[in-house]
PDB file of C-alpha atoms in Angstrom:
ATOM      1  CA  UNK A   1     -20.743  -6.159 -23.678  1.00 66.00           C
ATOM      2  CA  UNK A   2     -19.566  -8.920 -20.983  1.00 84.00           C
ATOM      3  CA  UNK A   3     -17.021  -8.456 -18.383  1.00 93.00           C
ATOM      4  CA  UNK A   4     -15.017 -11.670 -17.330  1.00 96.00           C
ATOM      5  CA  UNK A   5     -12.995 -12.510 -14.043  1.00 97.00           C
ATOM      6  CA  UNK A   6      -9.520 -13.876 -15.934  1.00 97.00           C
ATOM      7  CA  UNK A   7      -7.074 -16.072 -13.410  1.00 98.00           C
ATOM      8  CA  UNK A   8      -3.513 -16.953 -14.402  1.00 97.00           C
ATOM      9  CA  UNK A   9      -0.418 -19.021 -13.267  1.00 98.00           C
ATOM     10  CA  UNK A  10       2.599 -19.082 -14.296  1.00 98.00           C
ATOM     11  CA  UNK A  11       6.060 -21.078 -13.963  1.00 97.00           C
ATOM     12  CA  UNK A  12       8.915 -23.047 -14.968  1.00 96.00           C
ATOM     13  CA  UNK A  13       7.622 -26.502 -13.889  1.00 95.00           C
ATOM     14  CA  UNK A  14       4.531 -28.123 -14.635  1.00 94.00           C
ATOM     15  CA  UNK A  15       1.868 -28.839 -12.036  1.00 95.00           C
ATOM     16  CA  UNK A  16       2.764 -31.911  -9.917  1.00 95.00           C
ATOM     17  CA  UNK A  17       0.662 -35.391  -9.831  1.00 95.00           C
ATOM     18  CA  UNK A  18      -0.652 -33.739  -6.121  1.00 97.00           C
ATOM     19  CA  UNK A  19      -0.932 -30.277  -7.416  1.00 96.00           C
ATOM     20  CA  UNK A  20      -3.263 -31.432 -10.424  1.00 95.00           C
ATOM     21  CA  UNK A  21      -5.529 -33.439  -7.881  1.00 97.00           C
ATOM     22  CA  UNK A  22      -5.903 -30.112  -5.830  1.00 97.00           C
ATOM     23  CA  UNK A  23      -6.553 -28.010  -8.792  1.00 97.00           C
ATOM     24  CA  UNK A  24      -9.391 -30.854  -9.699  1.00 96.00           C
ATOM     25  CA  UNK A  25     -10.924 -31.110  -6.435  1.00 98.00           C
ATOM     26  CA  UNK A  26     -10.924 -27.098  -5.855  1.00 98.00           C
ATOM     27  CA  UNK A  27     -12.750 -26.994  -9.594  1.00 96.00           C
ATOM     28  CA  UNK A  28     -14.987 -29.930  -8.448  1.00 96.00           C
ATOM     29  CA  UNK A  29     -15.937 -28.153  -4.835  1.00 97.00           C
ATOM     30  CA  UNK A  30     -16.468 -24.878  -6.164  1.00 96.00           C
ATOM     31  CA  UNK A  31     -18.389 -25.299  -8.974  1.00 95.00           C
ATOM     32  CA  UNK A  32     -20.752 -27.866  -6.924  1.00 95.00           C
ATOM     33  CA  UNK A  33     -20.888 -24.812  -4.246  1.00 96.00           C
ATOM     34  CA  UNK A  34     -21.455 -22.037  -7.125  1.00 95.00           C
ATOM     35  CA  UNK A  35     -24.239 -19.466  -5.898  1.00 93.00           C
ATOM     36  CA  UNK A  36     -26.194 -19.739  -9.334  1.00 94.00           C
ATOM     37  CA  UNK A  37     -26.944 -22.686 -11.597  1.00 92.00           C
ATOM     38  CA  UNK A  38     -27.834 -20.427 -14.525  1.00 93.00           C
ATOM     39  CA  UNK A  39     -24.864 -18.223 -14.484  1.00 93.00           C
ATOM     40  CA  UNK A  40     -21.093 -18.987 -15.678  1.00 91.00           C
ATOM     41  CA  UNK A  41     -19.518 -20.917 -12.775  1.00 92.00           C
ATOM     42  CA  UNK A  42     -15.776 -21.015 -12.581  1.00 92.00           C
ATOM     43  CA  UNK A  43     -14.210 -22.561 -15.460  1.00 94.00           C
ATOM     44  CA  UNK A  44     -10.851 -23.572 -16.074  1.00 95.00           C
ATOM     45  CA  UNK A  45      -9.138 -23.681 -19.437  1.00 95.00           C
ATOM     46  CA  UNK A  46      -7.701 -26.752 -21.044  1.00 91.00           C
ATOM     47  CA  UNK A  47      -4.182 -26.995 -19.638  1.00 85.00           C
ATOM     48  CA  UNK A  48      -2.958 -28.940 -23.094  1.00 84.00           C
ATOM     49  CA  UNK A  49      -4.175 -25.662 -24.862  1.00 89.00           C
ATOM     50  CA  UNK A  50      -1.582 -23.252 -22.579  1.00 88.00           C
ATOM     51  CA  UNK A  51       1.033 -21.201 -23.672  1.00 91.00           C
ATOM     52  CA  UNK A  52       4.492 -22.902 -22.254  1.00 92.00           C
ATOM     53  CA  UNK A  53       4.555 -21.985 -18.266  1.00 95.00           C
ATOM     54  CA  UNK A  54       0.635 -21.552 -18.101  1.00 97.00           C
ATOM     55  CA  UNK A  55       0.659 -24.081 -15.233  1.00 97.00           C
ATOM     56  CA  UNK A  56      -3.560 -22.767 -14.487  1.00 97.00           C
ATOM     57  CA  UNK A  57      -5.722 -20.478 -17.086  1.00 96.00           C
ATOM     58  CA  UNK A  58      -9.411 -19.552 -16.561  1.00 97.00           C
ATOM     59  CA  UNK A  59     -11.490 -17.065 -16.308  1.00 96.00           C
ATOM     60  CA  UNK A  60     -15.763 -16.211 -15.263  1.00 96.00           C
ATOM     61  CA  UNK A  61     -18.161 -14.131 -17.157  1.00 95.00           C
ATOM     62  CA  UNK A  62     -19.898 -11.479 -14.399  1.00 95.00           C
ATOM     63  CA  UNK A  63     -23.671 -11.855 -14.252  1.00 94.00           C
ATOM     64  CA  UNK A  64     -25.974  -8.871 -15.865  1.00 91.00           C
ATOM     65  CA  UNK A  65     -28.098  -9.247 -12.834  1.00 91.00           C
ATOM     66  CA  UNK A  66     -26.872  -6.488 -10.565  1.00 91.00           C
ATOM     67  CA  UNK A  67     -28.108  -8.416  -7.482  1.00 91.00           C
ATOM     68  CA  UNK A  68     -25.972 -11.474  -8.382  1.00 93.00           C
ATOM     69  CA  UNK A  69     -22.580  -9.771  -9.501  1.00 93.00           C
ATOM     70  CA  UNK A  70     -21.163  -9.052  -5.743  1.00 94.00           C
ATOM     71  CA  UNK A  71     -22.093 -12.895  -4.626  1.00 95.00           C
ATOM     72  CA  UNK A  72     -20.172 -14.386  -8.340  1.00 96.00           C
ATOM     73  CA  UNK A  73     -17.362 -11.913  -7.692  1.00 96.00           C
ATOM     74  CA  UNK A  74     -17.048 -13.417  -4.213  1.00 96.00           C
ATOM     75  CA  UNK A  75     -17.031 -16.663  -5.055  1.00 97.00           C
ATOM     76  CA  UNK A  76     -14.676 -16.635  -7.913  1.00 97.00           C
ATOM     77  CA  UNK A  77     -12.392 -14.760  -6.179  1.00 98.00           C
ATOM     78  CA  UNK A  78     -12.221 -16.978  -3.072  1.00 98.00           C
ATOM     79  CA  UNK A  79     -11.747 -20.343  -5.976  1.00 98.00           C
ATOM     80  CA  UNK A  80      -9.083 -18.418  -7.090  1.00 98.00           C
ATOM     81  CA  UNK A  81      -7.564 -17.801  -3.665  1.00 98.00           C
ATOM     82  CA  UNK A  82      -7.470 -21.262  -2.721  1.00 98.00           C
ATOM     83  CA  UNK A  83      -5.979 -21.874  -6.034  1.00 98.00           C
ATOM     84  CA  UNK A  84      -3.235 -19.483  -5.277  1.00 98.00           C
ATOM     85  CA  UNK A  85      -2.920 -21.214  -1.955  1.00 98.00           C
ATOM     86  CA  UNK A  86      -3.138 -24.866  -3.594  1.00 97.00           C
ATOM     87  CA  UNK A  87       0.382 -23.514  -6.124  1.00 97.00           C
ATOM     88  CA  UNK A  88       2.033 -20.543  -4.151  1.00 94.00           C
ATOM     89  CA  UNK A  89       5.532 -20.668  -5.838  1.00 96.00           C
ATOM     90  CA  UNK A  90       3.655 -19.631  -9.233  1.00 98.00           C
ATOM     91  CA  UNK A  91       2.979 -16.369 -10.781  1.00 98.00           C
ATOM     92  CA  UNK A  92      -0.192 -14.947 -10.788  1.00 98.00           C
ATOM     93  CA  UNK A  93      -2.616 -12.396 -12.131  1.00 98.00           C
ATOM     94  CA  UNK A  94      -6.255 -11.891 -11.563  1.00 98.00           C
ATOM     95  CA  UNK A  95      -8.179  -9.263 -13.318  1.00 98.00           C
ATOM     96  CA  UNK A  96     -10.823  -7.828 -14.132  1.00 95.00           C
ATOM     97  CA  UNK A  97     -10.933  -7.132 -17.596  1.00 89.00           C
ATOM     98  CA  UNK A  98      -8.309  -3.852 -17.240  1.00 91.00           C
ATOM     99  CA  UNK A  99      -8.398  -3.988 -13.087  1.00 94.00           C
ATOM    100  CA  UNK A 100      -5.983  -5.950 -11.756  1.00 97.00           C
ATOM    101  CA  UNK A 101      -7.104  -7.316  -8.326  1.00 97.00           C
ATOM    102  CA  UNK A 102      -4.752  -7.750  -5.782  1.00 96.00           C
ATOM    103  CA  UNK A 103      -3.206 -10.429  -3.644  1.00 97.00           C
ATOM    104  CA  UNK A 104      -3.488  -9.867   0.294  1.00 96.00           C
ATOM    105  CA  UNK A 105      -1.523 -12.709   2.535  1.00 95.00           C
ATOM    106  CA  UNK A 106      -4.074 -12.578   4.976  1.00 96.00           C
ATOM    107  CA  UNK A 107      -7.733 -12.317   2.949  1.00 96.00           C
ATOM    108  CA  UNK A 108      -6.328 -13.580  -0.435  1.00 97.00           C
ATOM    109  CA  UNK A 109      -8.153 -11.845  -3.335  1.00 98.00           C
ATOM    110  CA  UNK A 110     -10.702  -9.626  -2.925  1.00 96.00           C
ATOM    111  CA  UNK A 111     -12.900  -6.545  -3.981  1.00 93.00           C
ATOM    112  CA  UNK A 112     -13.914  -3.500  -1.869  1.00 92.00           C
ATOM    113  CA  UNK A 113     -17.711  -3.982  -0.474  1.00 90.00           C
ATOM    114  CA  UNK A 114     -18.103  -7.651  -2.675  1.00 90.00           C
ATOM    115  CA  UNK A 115     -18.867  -8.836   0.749  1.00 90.00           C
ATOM    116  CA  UNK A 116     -20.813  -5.537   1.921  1.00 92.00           C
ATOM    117  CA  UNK A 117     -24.389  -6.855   2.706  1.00 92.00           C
ATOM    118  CA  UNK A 118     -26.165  -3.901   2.239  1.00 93.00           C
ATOM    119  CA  UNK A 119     -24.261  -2.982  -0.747  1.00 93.00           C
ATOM    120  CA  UNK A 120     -25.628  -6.218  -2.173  1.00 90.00           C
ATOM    121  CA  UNK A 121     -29.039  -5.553  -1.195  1.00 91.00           C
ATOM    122  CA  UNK A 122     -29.240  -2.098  -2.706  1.00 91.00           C
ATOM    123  CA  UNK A 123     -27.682  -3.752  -5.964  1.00 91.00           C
ATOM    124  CA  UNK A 124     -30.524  -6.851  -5.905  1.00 89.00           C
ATOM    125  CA  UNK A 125     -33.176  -3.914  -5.400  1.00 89.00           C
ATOM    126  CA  UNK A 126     -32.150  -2.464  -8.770  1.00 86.00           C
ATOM    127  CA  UNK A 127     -35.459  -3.127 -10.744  1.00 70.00           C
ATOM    128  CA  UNK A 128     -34.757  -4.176 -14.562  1.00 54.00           C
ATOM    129  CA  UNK A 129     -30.945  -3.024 -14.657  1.00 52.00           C
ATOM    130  CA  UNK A 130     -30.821  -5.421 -17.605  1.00 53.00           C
ATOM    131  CA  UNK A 131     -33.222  -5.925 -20.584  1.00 55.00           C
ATOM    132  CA  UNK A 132     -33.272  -7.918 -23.392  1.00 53.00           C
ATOM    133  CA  UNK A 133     -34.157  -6.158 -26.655  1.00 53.00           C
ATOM    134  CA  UNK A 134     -36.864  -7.499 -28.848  1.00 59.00           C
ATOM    135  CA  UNK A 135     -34.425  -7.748 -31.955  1.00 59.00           C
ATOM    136  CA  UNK A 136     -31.016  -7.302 -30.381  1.00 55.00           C
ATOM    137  CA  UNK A 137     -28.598  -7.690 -27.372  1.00 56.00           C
ATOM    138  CA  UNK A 138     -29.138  -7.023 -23.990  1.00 56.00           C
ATOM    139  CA  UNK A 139     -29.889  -3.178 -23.275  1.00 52.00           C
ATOM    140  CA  UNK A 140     -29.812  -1.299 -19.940  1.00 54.00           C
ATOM    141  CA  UNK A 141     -33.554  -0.453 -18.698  1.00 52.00           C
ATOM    142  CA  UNK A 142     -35.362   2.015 -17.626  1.00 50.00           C
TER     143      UNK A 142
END
């Protein structure tokens, strides 16, 4: 079972020429920046797919690895922010599968402890959190 990071705007008008270009150039930037080359990286939904006034649709799948959750959260969550930041007049929801995560003026969105050092240290130390079965999915270990 997979847990996903799922991003959402929402309004009346359609993104601008200007506002698509920042939208691109955040995607571009933060997916060059992404922490992990072997883990999902921000993606970003076809906007000719979106329901009418879906004006930005995406979402992340969160690592297994327990030591690289905290940094992926991070990072999605600050694309995301400067998203919000790049359209502010639209509608938005971020959640995490069934936990919404909420907007702060200040710090944008954010987690408790996703930027905690030594709460991701004691999560990288967890030995074999995540196994893969010999004839099936993914298993916790040990």
């Amino acid at each position: 079972m997979s847990v996903s990071l799922y991003y959402t705007a929402h309004r009346a008008t359609p993104l601008t020429g200007p506002e698509s270009a920042a939208v691109a150039r955040i995607v571009t930037e933060r997916q060059a920046s992404f922490p992990y080359e072997d883990e999902e990286s921000l993606f970003v939904y076809d906007p000719g797919t979106a329901d009418p006034g879906t004006v930005l649709d995406g979402s992340t799948k969160m690592p297994f690895d327990p030591g690289r959750l905290l940094p992926v959260v991070a990072h999605v969550l600050d694309s995301v922010t400067e998203f919000r930041r790049a359209l502010p007049d639209a509608d938005w929801r971020v959640h995490m599968d069934d936990l919404d995560v909420e907007w702060d003026e200040a710090r944008g969105y954010e987690l408790p402890g996703m930027r905690d050092p030594d709460l991701i240290a004691d999560l990288a130390a967890i030995p074999d959190a995540v196994e893969s079965a010999p004839d099936g999915p993914a298993t916790l270990g040990p």
